[in-house]
Coordinates of N, CA and C in Angstrom, one line a residue:
P1373 N 0.6 -1.2 -0.1 CA 0.0 -0.1 0.0 C 0.9 1.2 0.0
T1374 N 0.4 2.5 -0.6 CA 1.1 3.6 -0.6 C 0.9 4.3 0.5
P1375 N 2.2 5.1 1.1 CA 2.0 5.5 2.3 C 1.0 6.8 2.3
I1376 N 0.5 7.0 3.2 CA -0.5 8.6 3.7 C 0.7 9.5 3.7
R1377 N 0.4 10.5 2.9 CA 1.6 11.5 3.0 C 0.7 13.2 3.2
H1378 N 1.6 14.0 3.7 CA 0.7 15.1 4.1 C 0.5 15.6 3.0
V1379 N -0.7 16.7 3.1 CA -1.0 17.3 2.1 C -0.1 18.4 1.1
Q1380 N 0.7 19.0 2.1 CA 1.5 20.1 1.7 C 3.0 19.6 1.2
E1381 N 2.8 18.3 1.0 CA 4.0 17.6 0.7 C 4.9 18.5 -0.7
N1382 N 6.3 18.4 -0.6 CA 6.9 18.8 -1.9 C 7.8 18.1 -2.7
V1383 N 7.4 18.2 -4.3 CA 7.8 17.0 -4.8 C 9.3 17.0 -4.7
L1384 N 10.0 18.1 -5.0 CA 11.4 18.4 -5.1 C 12.1 17.7 -3.5
Q1385 N 11.4 18.1 -2.7 CA 11.6 17.6 -1.1 C 11.8 15.9 -1.3
R1386 N 10.4 15.1 -1.5 CA 10.4 14.2 -1.9 C 11.4 13.4 -2.8
V1387 N 11.9 14.1 -3.7 CA 12.9 13.6 -4.7 C 14.2 13.3 -4.0
L1388 N 14.7 14.6 -3.2 CA 15.8 14.5 -2.6 C 15.9 13.3 -1.5
Q1389 N 15.0 13.2 -1.0 CA 14.9 12.1 0.2 C 15.0 10.9 -0.1
L1390 N 14.5 10.7 -1.7 CA 14.7 9.2 -2.2 C 16.4 8.9 -1.7
P1391 N 16.7 7.4 -1.5 CA 17.9 7.1 -0.8 C 18.8 7.3 -2.3
V1392 N 18.3 6.8 -3.2 CA 19.3 6.5 -4.5 C 19.6 8.1 -4.6
V1393 N 19.0 9.1 -4.6 CA 19.1 10.3 -4.8 C 19.9 11.1 -3.9
S1394 N 19.6 11.0 -2.4 CA 20.3 11.4 -1.2 C 21.8 10.8 -1.1
S1395 N 21.9 9.4 -1.3 CA 23.3 8.9 -1.5 C 24.3 9.6 -2.4
T1396 N 23.7 9.8 -3.7 CA 24.4 10.6 -4.6 C 24.8 11.8 -4.6
C1397 N 23.8 12.3 -3.5 CA 24.2 14.0 -3.4 C 25.4 13.9 -2.2
E1398 N 25.2 12.9 -1.4 CA 26.1 12.9 -0.3 C 27.7 12.6 -0.8
T1399 N 27.8 11.7 -1.6 CA 28.6 11.4 -2.5 C 29.5 12.3 -2.9
L1400 N 28.5 13.4 -4.0 CA 28.9 14.1 -4.7 C 29.6 15.6 -3.7
Q1401 N 28.7 15.7 -2.6 CA 29.2 16.9 -1.6 C 30.6 16.3 -1.2
R1402 N 31.0 15.0 -0.6 CA 32.0 14.7 0.0 C 33.3 14.9 -0.9
K1403 N 32.7 14.6 -2.4 CA 33.9 14.7 -3.3 C 34.3 16.0 -3.3
Y1404 N 33.5 17.0 -3.8 CA 33.3 18.4 -3.6 C 34.1 19.1 -2.6
S1405 N 34.0 18.4 -1.2 CA 34.7 19.2 -0.1 C 36.2 18.6 0.0
S1406 N 36.2 17.4 -0.7 CA 37.4 16.7 -0.4 C 38.6 17.9 -1.6
T1407 N 37.9 17.8 -2.7 CA 38.7 18.5 -3.8 C 39.0 20.1 -3.5
K1408 N 38.1 20.4 -2.5 CA 38.2 22.1 -2.0 C 39.6 22.0 -1.0
E1409 N 39.5 21.1 -0.1 CA 40.6 21.0 1.3 C 41.9 20.4 0.2
S1410 N 41.6 19.7 -1.1 CA 42.9 19.3 -1.7 C 44.1 20.3 -2.5
H1411 N 43.1 21.2 -2.8 CA 43.7 22.2 -3.8 C 43.3 23.5 -3.4
P1412 N 44.2 24.4 -2.7 CA 43.9 25.5 -2.3 C 43.4 26.6 -3.4
L1413 N 44.1 26.3 -5.1 CA 43.4 27.3 -5.7 C 42.2 27.0 -6.1
M1414 N 41.9 25.9 -6.2 CA 40.3 25.6 -6.5 C 39.6 26.0 -5.3
A1415 N 39.8 25.4 -4.4 CA 39.2 26.3 -3.2 C 38.3 27.5 -3.3
S1416 N 39.4 28.6 -3.7 CA 39.2 29.9 -3.7 C 38.2 30.0 -5.1
V1417 N 38.6 29.4 -5.9 CA 37.2 29.4 -7.2 C 36.3 28.8 -6.6
C1418 N 36.1 28.0 -6.1 CA 34.7 27.4 -5.6 C 34.2 28.4 -4.6
E1419 N 34.6 28.7 -3.7 CA 34.2 29.8 -2.8 C 33.5 31.2 -3.8
A1420 N 34.4 31.5 -4.6 CA 33.5 32.5 -5.3 C 32.7 32.4 -5.9
Y1421 N 32.5 30.8 -6.7 CA 31.3 30.7 -7.3 C 30.2 30.3 -6.3
E1422 N 30.2 29.7 -5.0 CA 29.5 30.0 -4.3 C 28.9 31.0 -3.8
R1423 N 29.7 32.0 -3.6 CA 29.0 33.5 -3.2 C 28.2 33.8 -4.2
G1424 N 28.6 33.5 -5.6 CA 27.7 34.3 -6.5 C 26.5 33.4 -7.0
V1425 N 26.5 32.4 -6.5 CA 25.1 31.3 -6.8 C 24.4 31.9 -5.8
Q1426 N 24.9 32.3 -4.6 CA 24.1 32.3 -3.1 C 23.5 34.0 -3.8
G1427 N 24.3 34.8 -4.2 CA 23.8 36.3 -4.4 C 22.6 36.2 -5.4
A1428 N 23.1 35.3 -6.7 CA 22.4 35.3 -8.0 C 20.7 34.9 -7.3
G1429 N 20.7 33.8 -6.6 CA 19.5 33.1 -6.0 C 18.9 34.0 -5.0
A1430 N 19.4 34.8 -4.6 CA 18.6 35.5 -3.5 C 18.0 36.6 -4.5
L1431 N 18.8 37.3 -5.5 CA 18.6 38.1 -6.2 C 17.1 37.7 -7.2
A1432 N 17.3 36.1 -7.2 CA 16.2 35.9 -8.3 C 14.8 35.8 -7.6
M1433 N 15.0 35.3 -6.2 CA 14.0 35.1 -5.5 C 13.1 36.3 -5.0
W1434 N 13.9 37.3 -4.8 CA 13.3 38.6 -4.7 C 12.2 38.8 -5.8
G1435 N 13.2 38.8 -7.1 CA 12.5 39.1 -8.3 C 11.3 38.3 -8.7
M1436 N 11.1 37.2 -8.5 CA 10.1 36.3 -8.8 C 9.2 36.2 -8.0
E1437 N 9.0 36.6 -6.5 CA 7.8 36.7 -5.5 C 6.9 36.9 -5.9
P1438 N 6.5 38.2 -6.9 CA 5.6 38.6 -7.1 C 4.6 37.4 -8.1
V1439 N 5.7 37.0 -8.8 CA 5.1 35.9 -10.3 C 4.3 34.6 -9.3
V1440 N 5.6 34.3 -8.3 CA 4.8 33.0 -7.8 C 4.1 33.2 -7.0
R1441 N 3.6 34.2 -5.9 CA 2.7 34.4 -5.5 C 1.3 34.5 -6.2
R1442 N 1.4 35.2 -7.2 CA 0.2 35.0 -8.4 C -0.1 33.6 -8.9
L1443 N 1.1 33.2 -9.1 CA 0.8 31.5 -9.8 C 0.7 30.5 -8.9
E1444 N 0.9 30.6 -7.5 CA 0.9 29.8 -6.5 C -0.1 28.3 -6.7
P1445 N -1.7 28.9 -7.0 CA -2.2 27.6 -7.2 C -2.0 26.6 -8.5
Q1446 N -1.5 27.3 -9.4 CA -1.1 26.4 -10.7 C 0.3 25.7 -9.9
F1447 N 0.8 26.4 -9.3 CA 2.0 25.4 -8.5 C 1.8 24.5 -7.7
A1448 N 0.5 24.4 -6.9 CA 0.0 23.6 -6.2 C -0.5 22.4 -7.0
V1449 N -1.3 22.9 -7.6 CA -1.8 21.4 -8.7 C -0.7 20.7 -9.6
A1450 N 0.3 21.5 -10.0 CA 1.3 20.7 -10.6 C 2.4 20.3 -9.6
N1451 N 2.4 20.6 -8.3 CA 3.4 20.0 -7.5 C 2.4 18.4 -7.1
N1452 N 0.8 18.4 -7.0 CA 0.1 17.7 -6.3 C 0.5 16.3 -7.4
L1453 N 0.3 16.7 -9.0 CA 0.5 15.9 -10.4 C 2.0 15.2 -10.2
A1454 N 2.9 16.0 -9.6 CA 4.1 15.5 -9.7 C 4.2 14.4 -8.6
C1455 N 3.7 14.7 -7.7 CA 3.7 13.8 -6.3 C 3.1 12.4 -6.4
R1456 N 2.0 12.6 -7.3 CA 1.1 11.3 -7.8 C 2.1 10.4 -8.9
G1457 N 3.0 11.2 -9.5 CA 3.5 10.3 -10.4 C 4.8 10.1 -9.8
L1458 N 5.2 10.6 -8.8 CA 6.4 10.1 -8.0 C 5.8 8.8 -7.4
D1459 N 4.8 8.9 -6.7 CA 4.3 7.7 -6.1 C 4.3 6.7 -6.7
H1460 N 3.7 6.6 -8.2 CA 3.6 5.6 -8.9 C 5.1 5.2 -9.7
L1461 N 6.3 6.1 -9.7 CA 7.6 5.6 -10.0 C 8.2 4.8 -8.5
E1462 N 7.5 5.3 -7.7 CA 8.1 4.5 -6.2 C 7.8 3.0 -6.4
E1463 N 6.6 3.3 -6.7 CA 6.2 1.6 -6.8 C 6.8 0.6 -7.8
K1464 N 6.8 1.4 -9.1 CA 7.4 0.7 -10.0 C 8.7 0.1 -10.2
I1465 N 9.4 1.1 -9.5 CA 10.8 1.2 -9.4 C 11.7 1.0 -8.2
P1466 N 11.4 -0.2 -7.8 CA 11.9 -0.5 -6.1 C 13.3 0.2 -6.0
A1467 N 14.4 -0.3 -6.9 CA 15.4 0.5 -6.8 C 15.8 2.0 -6.3
L1468 N 14.8 2.7 -6.8 CA 14.6 4.6 -5.9 C 14.8 4.4 -4.6
Q1469 N 14.7 3.4 -3.5 CA 14.3 3.1 -2.4 C 15.9 2.7 -1.7
Y1470 N 16.7 2.4 -2.6 CA 18.2 2.0 -2.2 C 19.1 3.0 -2.5
P1471 N 20.4 3.2 -1.6 CA 21.3 3.8 -1.7 C 22.2 3.5 -3.2
V1472 N 22.5 4.3 -3.6 CA 23.6 4.0 -4.8 C 24.3 2.8 -4.9
D1473 N 24.9 2.2 -3.7 CA 25.9 1.4 -3.6 C 25.1 -0.1 -3.6
K1474 N 23.8 0.1 -3.1 CA 23.2 -1.1 -3.4 C 22.4 -1.5 -4.5

């Protein structure tokens, strides 16, 4: 049986919580951190990139807020459909529930 989920669930959060996705993200994060620690020049480039991404992200969110607010009902419908599609995928592809190494 499909687990009962909270009405306000977010499809992106659900995808990120899938063991196959979360274990891949953790592996990539470890490799990224290791590379930054091992190569000082790479670390300064990565830190500059991270600051740029944070600034651009904040600016984009500020600019998009009015649009997002107006489109919230449509986003809710799309999120609901995406969550149902993810339910179907989780039922049909059990491997999504295992970390990458399994």
